Amino acid sequence: MKTLPEQAKGFAHGKIILMGEHAVVYGEPAIALPFRATPVEVTIEKIATPNRIISSYYQGLLCEAPRSLNNLSILIKTICNDLNQSSDHLSITITSSIPAERGMGSSAAVATALVRALFTYYDEQLDASHLLNYVDLSEKIAHGNPSGIDARVTSSDVPIFYQKGSVFEPFTLNIAGYLIASDTGVQGQTRQTVKDVADQVKRSPDQTMVIIKRLGRLTLQAKEAIEKNQEVTLGKLMTQAHELLRQLNVSNDLLDQLVETALSHGALGAKLTGGGRGGCMIALTRTKKEAELVSNKLMEQGAVNTWIHALGADNEG
Ligand code: MEV
């Protein structure tokens, strides 16, 4: 029998959906990038007492954790069962710099880091497809009907082009430019917005599917713009995507205001990212200086945090 270590760690990071959120749930393509500025670390330690969890959100016994952490409890039980290990006497510490519920993939990133930490702790090999199966399971509990994109990009080192049901493709962001991600400070509602879009599809299928298909087309055009290093075109496509997401009723006043602010201060394009109705928005600029200006203006208009990300840097991943 293996001797278990005192401690093991697992890592992951946040994500940004550049194009295709919501439409990706309906089989349309999406482009997403790993967001290394927001890392997550999970540490597993052996303890004598029952499982406990330590995070900024909750500290205490795992069996008394709020329902919103059910995905993690079930994940731990499932993995321990699959590995023939007892699921007791674990201390799980989550250190995350991803703001929760902001469309940056917090739940998928925590699940990814947790799965990696558990497999390291039990000294078991973990291949990419098993990792994804576990994170998909966790995301289904957290979000109801996820497309799977968050699970894939929070464990990926490179940007991806993803379409549900197909193998995801690593995708080089062959484009100069800076992406500003900006946090509204308002908790997004991915589970709710995904459900509301589903209700809209049921209520008015033709009209809603036209919007969803258009979003898919914009993603394909964005892929082409990236491949040809056409940042102005990419910016325009992002802004058009925001308008369609508004028509899907997943934006809100603050997101619209931040998009307007970015555009009126020189951004090439701007849109919400992730589930919407809160959470984050992104804007594209040509230079770092322009990105800094837009970032300052977004903070003046109510954003609580911004990150500037050099898109070309993804090519080094
Ligand atoms: C959430 O980050 C992205 C959505 O498209 C939902 C999903 O793909 O599961 C809104």
Tab-separated table of C-alpha atoms and ligand atoms in Angstrom:
chain	number	residue	atom	x	y	z
A	1	MET	CA	0.000	0.000	0.000
A	2	LYS	CA	1.247	3.486	-0.868
A	3	THR	CA	2.250	5.857	1.912
A	4	LEU	CA	0.255	9.032	1.493
A	5	PRO	CA	2.081	12.347	1.643
A	6	GLU	CA	1.298	14.905	4.332
A	7	GLN	CA	0.244	17.352	1.678
A	8	ALA	CA	-0.378	17.721	-2.095
A	9	LYS	CA	-1.275	20.648	-4.322
A	10	GLY	CA	-3.186	21.161	-7.563
A	11	PHE	CA	-3.331	24.252	-9.763
A	12	ALA	CA	-5.543	25.838	-12.405
A	13	HIS	CA	-6.418	29.330	-13.622
A	14	GLY	CA	-9.327	31.471	-14.696
A	15	LYS	CA	-10.551	31.903	-18.242
A	16	ILE	CA	-11.913	34.519	-20.567
A	17	ILE	CA	-14.409	33.736	-23.284
A	18	LEU	CA	-13.442	35.934	-26.201
A	19	MET	CA	-16.417	34.960	-28.367
A	20	GLY	CA	-19.296	32.508	-28.264
A	21	GLU	CA	-20.659	32.357	-24.699
A	22	HIS	CA	-24.235	31.063	-24.450
A	23	ALA	CA	-24.275	30.116	-28.154
A	24	VAL	CA	-21.714	27.417	-27.278
A	25	VAL	CA	-24.372	25.680	-25.143
A	26	TYR	CA	-26.345	25.186	-28.415
A	27	GLY	CA	-23.469	23.672	-30.373
A	28	GLU	CA	-22.080	26.901	-31.825
A	29	PRO	CA	-18.302	27.485	-31.653
A	30	ALA	CA	-16.537	29.581	-29.034
A	31	ILE	CA	-13.031	30.932	-28.467
A	32	ALA	CA	-11.633	31.121	-24.953
A	33	LEU	CA	-8.280	31.831	-23.421
A	34	PRO	CA	-6.601	30.784	-20.205
A	35	PHE	CA	-6.279	33.721	-17.857
A	36	ARG	CA	-3.099	33.108	-15.918
A	37	ALA	CA	-3.445	36.416	-14.054
A	38	THR	CA	-6.043	34.641	-11.903
A	39	PRO	CA	-4.488	31.431	-10.525
A	40	VAL	CA	-6.153	28.901	-8.201
A	41	GLU	CA	-4.372	26.546	-5.829
A	42	VAL	CA	-5.915	23.667	-3.887
A	43	THR	CA	-3.957	22.030	-1.064
A	44	ILE	CA	-4.933	18.656	0.376
A	45	GLU	CA	-3.626	17.709	3.812
A	46	LYS	CA	-4.139	14.710	6.006
A	47	ILE	CA	-5.981	15.483	9.266
A	48	ALA	CA	-7.255	13.375	12.143
A	49	THR	CA	-10.726	14.938	12.151
A	50	PRO	CA	-13.508	14.738	9.480
A	51	ASN	CA	-13.081	16.538	6.141
A	52	ARG	CA	-12.943	20.283	6.357
A	53	ILE	CA	-12.722	23.006	3.786
A	54	ILE	CA	-10.937	26.328	4.067
A	55	SER	CA	-11.746	28.999	1.495
A	56	SER	CA	-12.504	32.692	1.443
A	57	TYR	CA	-16.166	31.754	1.020
A	58	TYR	CA	-16.566	29.096	3.733
A	59	GLN	CA	-14.409	27.566	6.435
A	60	GLY	CA	-15.593	24.519	8.325
A	61	LEU	CA	-16.680	20.923	8.063
A	62	LEU	CA	-17.311	19.803	4.494
A	63	CYS	CA	-20.505	17.988	5.582
A	64	GLU	CA	-21.906	21.323	6.849
A	65	ALA	CA	-20.816	23.388	3.819
A	66	PRO	CA	-23.449	25.441	1.949
A	67	ARG	CA	-25.252	23.774	-0.953
A	68	SER	CA	-23.255	25.824	-3.420
A	69	LEU	CA	-20.241	23.640	-2.537
A	70	ASN	CA	-22.137	20.388	-3.278
A	71	ASN	CA	-20.200	20.032	-6.513
A	72	LEU	CA	-16.936	19.796	-4.566
A	73	SER	CA	-18.284	17.333	-1.957
A	74	ILE	CA	-19.619	15.060	-4.701
A	75	LEU	CA	-16.360	15.359	-6.647
A	76	ILE	CA	-14.298	14.318	-3.621
A	77	LYS	CA	-16.568	11.336	-2.902
A	78	THR	CA	-16.566	10.230	-6.555
A	79	ILE	CA	-12.788	10.445	-6.939
A	80	CYS	CA	-12.068	8.691	-3.623
A	81	ASN	CA	-14.512	5.967	-4.593
A	82	ASP	CA	-12.919	5.548	-8.058
A	83	LEU	CA	-9.455	5.383	-6.460
A	84	ASN	CA	-10.590	3.015	-3.674
A	85	GLN	CA	-9.607	5.499	-1.016
A	86	SER	CA	-11.439	6.585	2.091
A	87	SER	CA	-12.904	10.050	1.564
A	88	ASP	CA	-12.421	11.063	5.232
A	89	HIS	CA	-9.713	13.010	7.060
A	90	LEU	CA	-8.879	15.501	4.353
A	91	SER	CA	-8.323	19.185	4.784
A	92	ILE	CA	-8.962	21.071	1.547
A	93	THR	CA	-7.635	24.606	1.303
A	94	ILE	CA	-8.726	26.660	-1.702
A	95	THR	CA	-6.710	29.768	-2.508
A	96	SER	CA	-8.245	31.483	-5.494
A	97	SER	CA	-7.596	34.845	-7.078
A	98	ILE	CA	-10.555	34.430	-9.446
A	99	PRO	CA	-13.441	36.546	-8.270
A	100	ALA	CA	-16.344	34.118	-7.722
A	101	GLU	CA	-19.366	34.260	-10.024
A	102	ARG	CA	-17.809	36.714	-12.462
A	103	GLY	CA	-17.816	34.617	-15.633
A	104	MET	CA	-14.115	33.877	-15.234
A	105	GLY	CA	-14.527	30.165	-14.725
A	106	SER	CA	-14.082	30.142	-10.952
A	107	SER	CA	-16.065	26.939	-10.341
A	108	ALA	CA	-14.354	24.982	-13.145
A	109	ALA	CA	-10.903	26.220	-12.099
A	110	VAL	CA	-11.434	25.217	-8.452
A	111	ALA	CA	-12.713	21.795	-9.567
A	112	THR	CA	-9.706	21.353	-11.901
A	113	ALA	CA	-7.230	22.254	-9.151
A	114	LEU	CA	-9.067	19.968	-6.692
A	115	VAL	CA	-8.999	16.954	-9.042
A	116	ARG	CA	-5.297	17.514	-9.725
A	117	ALA	CA	-4.530	17.876	-6.006
A	118	LEU	CA	-6.428	14.674	-5.111
A	119	PHE	CA	-4.693	12.628	-7.817
A	120	THR	CA	-1.297	13.953	-6.705
A	121	TYR	CA	-2.172	13.240	-3.061
A	122	TYR	CA	-3.096	9.629	-3.859
A	123	ASP	CA	-0.126	9.341	-6.233
A	124	GLU	CA	-2.306	8.343	-9.185
A	125	GLN	CA	-1.866	9.220	-12.862
A	126	LEU	CA	-4.453	11.620	-14.256
A	127	ASP	CA	-4.916	11.964	-17.993
A	128	ALA	CA	-6.638	14.907	-19.679
A	129	SER	CA	-9.842	13.043	-20.509
A	130	HIS	CA	-10.364	11.792	-16.939
A	131	LEU	CA	-9.706	15.296	-15.635
A	132	LEU	CA	-12.352	16.690	-18.000
A	133	ASN	CA	-14.886	14.025	-17.039
A	134	TYR	CA	-14.535	14.941	-13.369
A	135	VAL	CA	-14.679	18.697	-13.993
A	136	ASP	CA	-17.679	18.260	-16.307
A	137	LEU	CA	-19.432	16.351	-13.509
A	138	SER	CA	-18.713	19.155	-11.061
A	139	GLU	CA	-19.821	21.830	-13.539
A	140	LYS	CA	-23.117	20.020	-14.203
A	141	ILE	CA	-23.869	20.222	-10.488
A	142	ALA	CA	-22.763	23.864	-10.293
A	143	HIS	CA	-24.343	25.202	-13.493
A	144	GLY	CA	-27.034	22.813	-14.680
A	145	ASN	CA	-26.309	22.603	-18.415
A	146	PRO	CA	-22.732	23.665	-19.092
A	147	SER	CA	-21.236	23.493	-22.577
A	148	GLY	CA	-17.956	22.217	-21.154
A	149	ILE	CA	-15.885	25.161	-22.337
A	150	ASP	CA	-14.969	26.355	-18.812
A	151	ALA	CA	-13.750	22.872	-17.859
A	152	ARG	CA	-11.521	22.735	-20.922
A	153	VAL	CA	-9.985	26.184	-20.825
A	154	THR	CA	-9.302	26.377	-17.070
A	155	SER	CA	-7.057	23.315	-17.445
A	156	SER	CA	-5.492	24.424	-20.735
A	157	ASP	CA	-2.228	26.333	-21.156
A	158	VAL	CA	-3.235	27.674	-24.556
A	159	PRO	CA	-6.315	29.359	-26.039
A	160	ILE	CA	-8.916	26.981	-27.426
A	161	PHE	CA	-11.508	26.894	-30.165
A	162	TYR	CA	-14.366	24.758	-28.873
A	163	GLN	CA	-17.554	23.309	-30.208
A	164	LYS	CA	-19.641	20.991	-28.029
A	165	GLY	CA	-19.328	17.380	-29.082
A	166	SER	CA	-16.043	17.940	-30.974
A	167	VAL	CA	-12.513	17.600	-29.716
A	168	PHE	CA	-11.389	21.076	-28.696
A	169	GLU	CA	-8.599	22.622	-30.724
A	170	PRO	CA	-5.671	24.502	-29.247
A	171	PHE	CA	-5.762	27.829	-31.044
A	172	THR	CA	-2.940	30.319	-31.502
A	173	LEU	CA	-3.980	33.900	-30.916
A	174	ASN	CA	-2.042	35.229	-33.858
A	175	ILE	CA	-2.976	38.789	-33.098
A	176	ALA	CA	-1.348	41.862	-31.687
A	177	GLY	CA	-3.443	43.769	-29.196
A	178	TYR	CA	-4.416	44.024	-25.565
A	179	LEU	CA	-7.467	42.679	-23.856
A	180	ILE	CA	-8.780	44.505	-20.821
A	181	ALA	CA	-10.928	42.361	-18.563
A	182	SER	CA	-13.028	44.354	-16.180
A	183	ASP	CA	-15.010	43.166	-13.172
A	184	THR	CA	-18.368	44.842	-12.559
A	185	GLY	CA	-18.172	43.708	-8.934
A	186	VAL	CA	-21.671	42.297	-9.350
A	187	GLN	CA	-22.023	38.531	-9.027
A	188	GLY	CA	-22.933	37.085	-12.392
A	189	GLN	CA	-25.680	34.500	-12.668
A	190	THR	CA	-24.425	31.881	-15.097
A	191	ARG	CA	-26.850	29.204	-13.913
A	192	GLN	CA	-29.781	31.635	-14.160
A	193	THR	CA	-28.810	33.211	-17.493
A	194	VAL	CA	-28.205	29.794	-19.091
A	195	LYS	CA	-31.682	28.754	-17.856
A	196	ASP	CA	-33.289	32.009	-19.054
A	197	VAL	CA	-31.806	31.588	-22.531
A	198	ALA	CA	-33.147	28.002	-22.557
A	199	ASP	CA	-36.603	29.352	-21.619
A	200	GLN	CA	-36.326	31.959	-24.386
A	201	VAL	CA	-35.447	29.203	-26.879
A	202	LYS	CA	-38.569	27.294	-25.751
A	203	ARG	CA	-40.825	30.363	-25.893
A	204	SER	CA	-39.638	31.744	-29.230
A	205	PRO	CA	-37.416	29.130	-30.843
A	206	ASP	CA	-37.101	30.651	-34.329
A	207	GLN	CA	-36.252	34.159	-33.197
A	208	THR	CA	-33.839	33.031	-30.462
A	209	MET	CA	-32.051	30.459	-32.610
A	210	VAL	CA	-31.434	33.148	-35.240
A	211	ILE	CA	-29.542	35.155	-32.594
A	212	ILE	CA	-27.635	32.085	-31.421
A	213	LYS	CA	-26.647	31.140	-34.979
A	214	ARG	CA	-25.517	34.722	-35.632
A	215	LEU	CA	-23.315	34.543	-32.540
A	216	GLY	CA	-21.801	31.335	-33.935
A	217	ARG	CA	-21.097	33.041	-37.257
A	218	LEU	CA	-19.408	35.961	-35.496
A	219	THR	CA	-17.141	33.487	-33.670
A	220	LEU	CA	-16.087	31.911	-36.973
A	221	GLN	CA	-15.403	35.368	-38.410
A	222	ALA	CA	-13.420	36.242	-35.268
A	223	LYS	CA	-11.325	33.092	-35.743
A	224	GLU	CA	-10.526	34.234	-39.270
A	225	ALA	CA	-9.732	37.787	-38.109
A	226	ILE	CA	-7.335	36.385	-35.494
A	227	GLU	CA	-5.640	34.131	-38.021
A	228	LYS	CA	-5.136	37.139	-40.318
A	229	ASN	CA	-4.088	39.442	-37.457
A	230	GLN	CA	-6.991	41.836	-38.179
A	231	GLU	CA	-7.546	43.453	-34.820
A	232	VAL	CA	-9.960	46.143	-36.046
A	233	THR	CA	-12.235	43.459	-37.498
A	234	LEU	CA	-11.991	41.409	-34.299
A	235	GLY	CA	-12.982	44.469	-32.260
A	236	LYS	CA	-16.059	45.107	-34.437
A	237	LEU	CA	-17.112	41.459	-34.153
A	238	MET	CA	-16.815	41.620	-30.359
A	239	THR	CA	-19.097	44.669	-30.202
A	240	GLN	CA	-21.615	42.992	-32.519
A	241	ALA	CA	-21.554	39.928	-30.257
A	242	HIS	CA	-22.345	42.140	-27.255
A	243	GLU	CA	-25.399	43.509	-29.063
A	244	LEU	CA	-26.638	39.971	-29.775
A	245	LEU	CA	-26.007	38.948	-26.153
A	246	ARG	CA	-28.109	41.963	-25.129
A	247	GLN	CA	-30.876	40.615	-27.357
A	248	LEU	CA	-30.566	37.319	-25.476
A	249	ASN	CA	-31.198	39.359	-22.291
A	250	VAL	CA	-27.960	38.337	-20.593
A	251	SER	CA	-26.447	41.809	-20.281
A	252	ASN	CA	-27.353	44.460	-17.727
A	253	ASP	CA	-27.054	48.244	-17.378
A	254	LEU	CA	-23.594	48.223	-15.820
A	255	LEU	CA	-22.156	45.884	-18.459
A	256	ASP	CA	-23.689	48.028	-21.228
A	257	GLN	CA	-22.307	51.164	-19.615
A	258	LEU	CA	-18.797	49.697	-19.336
A	259	VAL	CA	-18.934	48.538	-22.962
A	260	GLU	CA	-19.966	52.084	-24.004
A	261	THR	CA	-17.186	53.591	-21.873
A	262	ALA	CA	-14.546	51.358	-23.461
A	263	LEU	CA	-15.774	52.142	-26.981
A	264	SER	CA	-15.942	55.875	-26.404
A	265	HIS	CA	-12.331	55.853	-25.146
A	266	GLY	CA	-10.778	54.211	-28.129
A	267	ALA	CA	-11.358	50.466	-27.665
A	268	LEU	CA	-11.629	48.576	-30.963
A	269	GLY	CA	-14.445	46.498	-29.515
A	270	ALA	CA	-16.023	45.458	-26.238
A	271	LYS	CA	-18.466	42.889	-24.922
A	272	LEU	CA	-19.565	41.023	-21.841
A	273	THR	CA	-17.747	37.759	-21.198
A	274	GLY	CA	-19.086	34.577	-19.602
A	275	GLY	CA	-22.582	34.115	-18.213
A	276	GLY	CA	-23.476	37.827	-18.026
A	277	ARG	CA	-25.935	39.920	-15.969
A	278	GLY	CA	-22.976	40.968	-13.848
A	279	GLY	CA	-19.567	39.388	-13.894
A	280	CYS	CA	-17.002	40.738	-16.329
A	281	MET	CA	-16.678	42.520	-19.651
A	282	ILE	CA	-13.713	42.647	-22.019
A	283	ALA	CA	-12.396	45.307	-24.385
A	284	LEU	CA	-9.746	45.186	-27.098
A	285	THR	CA	-7.155	47.881	-27.790
A	286	ARG	CA	-4.207	48.114	-30.139
A	287	THR	CA	-1.579	49.280	-27.635
A	288	LYS	CA	-0.823	48.857	-23.961
A	289	LYS	CA	-1.103	52.616	-23.457
A	290	GLU	CA	-4.631	52.596	-24.921
A	291	ALA	CA	-5.440	49.619	-22.709
A	292	GLU	CA	-4.298	51.559	-19.623
A	293	LEU	CA	-6.462	54.534	-20.579
A	294	VAL	CA	-9.535	52.340	-21.138
A	295	SER	CA	-8.817	50.502	-17.897
A	296	ASN	CA	-8.710	53.793	-15.920
A	297	LYS	CA	-11.968	54.972	-17.510
A	298	LEU	CA	-13.652	51.658	-16.665
A	299	MET	CA	-12.590	52.037	-13.026
A	300	GLU	CA	-14.008	55.595	-12.988
A	301	GLN	CA	-17.304	54.231	-14.323
A	302	GLY	CA	-17.798	51.650	-11.584
A	303	ALA	CA	-15.598	48.648	-12.434
A	304	VAL	CA	-14.046	47.213	-9.260
A	305	ASN	CA	-11.003	45.653	-10.908
A	306	THR	CA	-9.339	45.425	-14.307
A	307	TRP	CA	-6.621	43.236	-15.792
A	308	ILE	CA	-4.640	43.962	-18.953
A	309	HIS	CA	-3.643	40.942	-20.997
A	310	ALA	CA	-1.297	40.987	-24.010
A	311	LEU	CA	-2.963	38.678	-26.538
A	312	GLY	CA	0.309	37.929	-28.329
A	313	ALA	CA	1.641	36.545	-25.011
A	314	ASP	CA	-0.733	33.578	-25.429
A	315	ASN	CA	1.402	32.416	-28.297
A	316	GLU	CA	4.195	31.721	-25.823
A	317	GLY	CA	1.921	29.397	-23.749
B	1	MEV	C1	-20.012	30.458	-18.935
B	1	MEV	O1	-18.657	30.771	-18.650
B	1	MEV	C2	-20.214	30.309	-20.416
B	1	MEV	C3	-21.635	29.979	-20.849
B	1	MEV	O2	-21.593	29.848	-22.268
B	1	MEV	C4	-22.155	28.712	-20.227
B	1	MEV	C5	-21.432	27.478	-20.749
B	1	MEV	O3	-20.809	27.517	-21.811
B	1	MEV	O4	-21.523	26.458	-20.054
B	1	MEV	C6	-22.601	31.100	-20.506
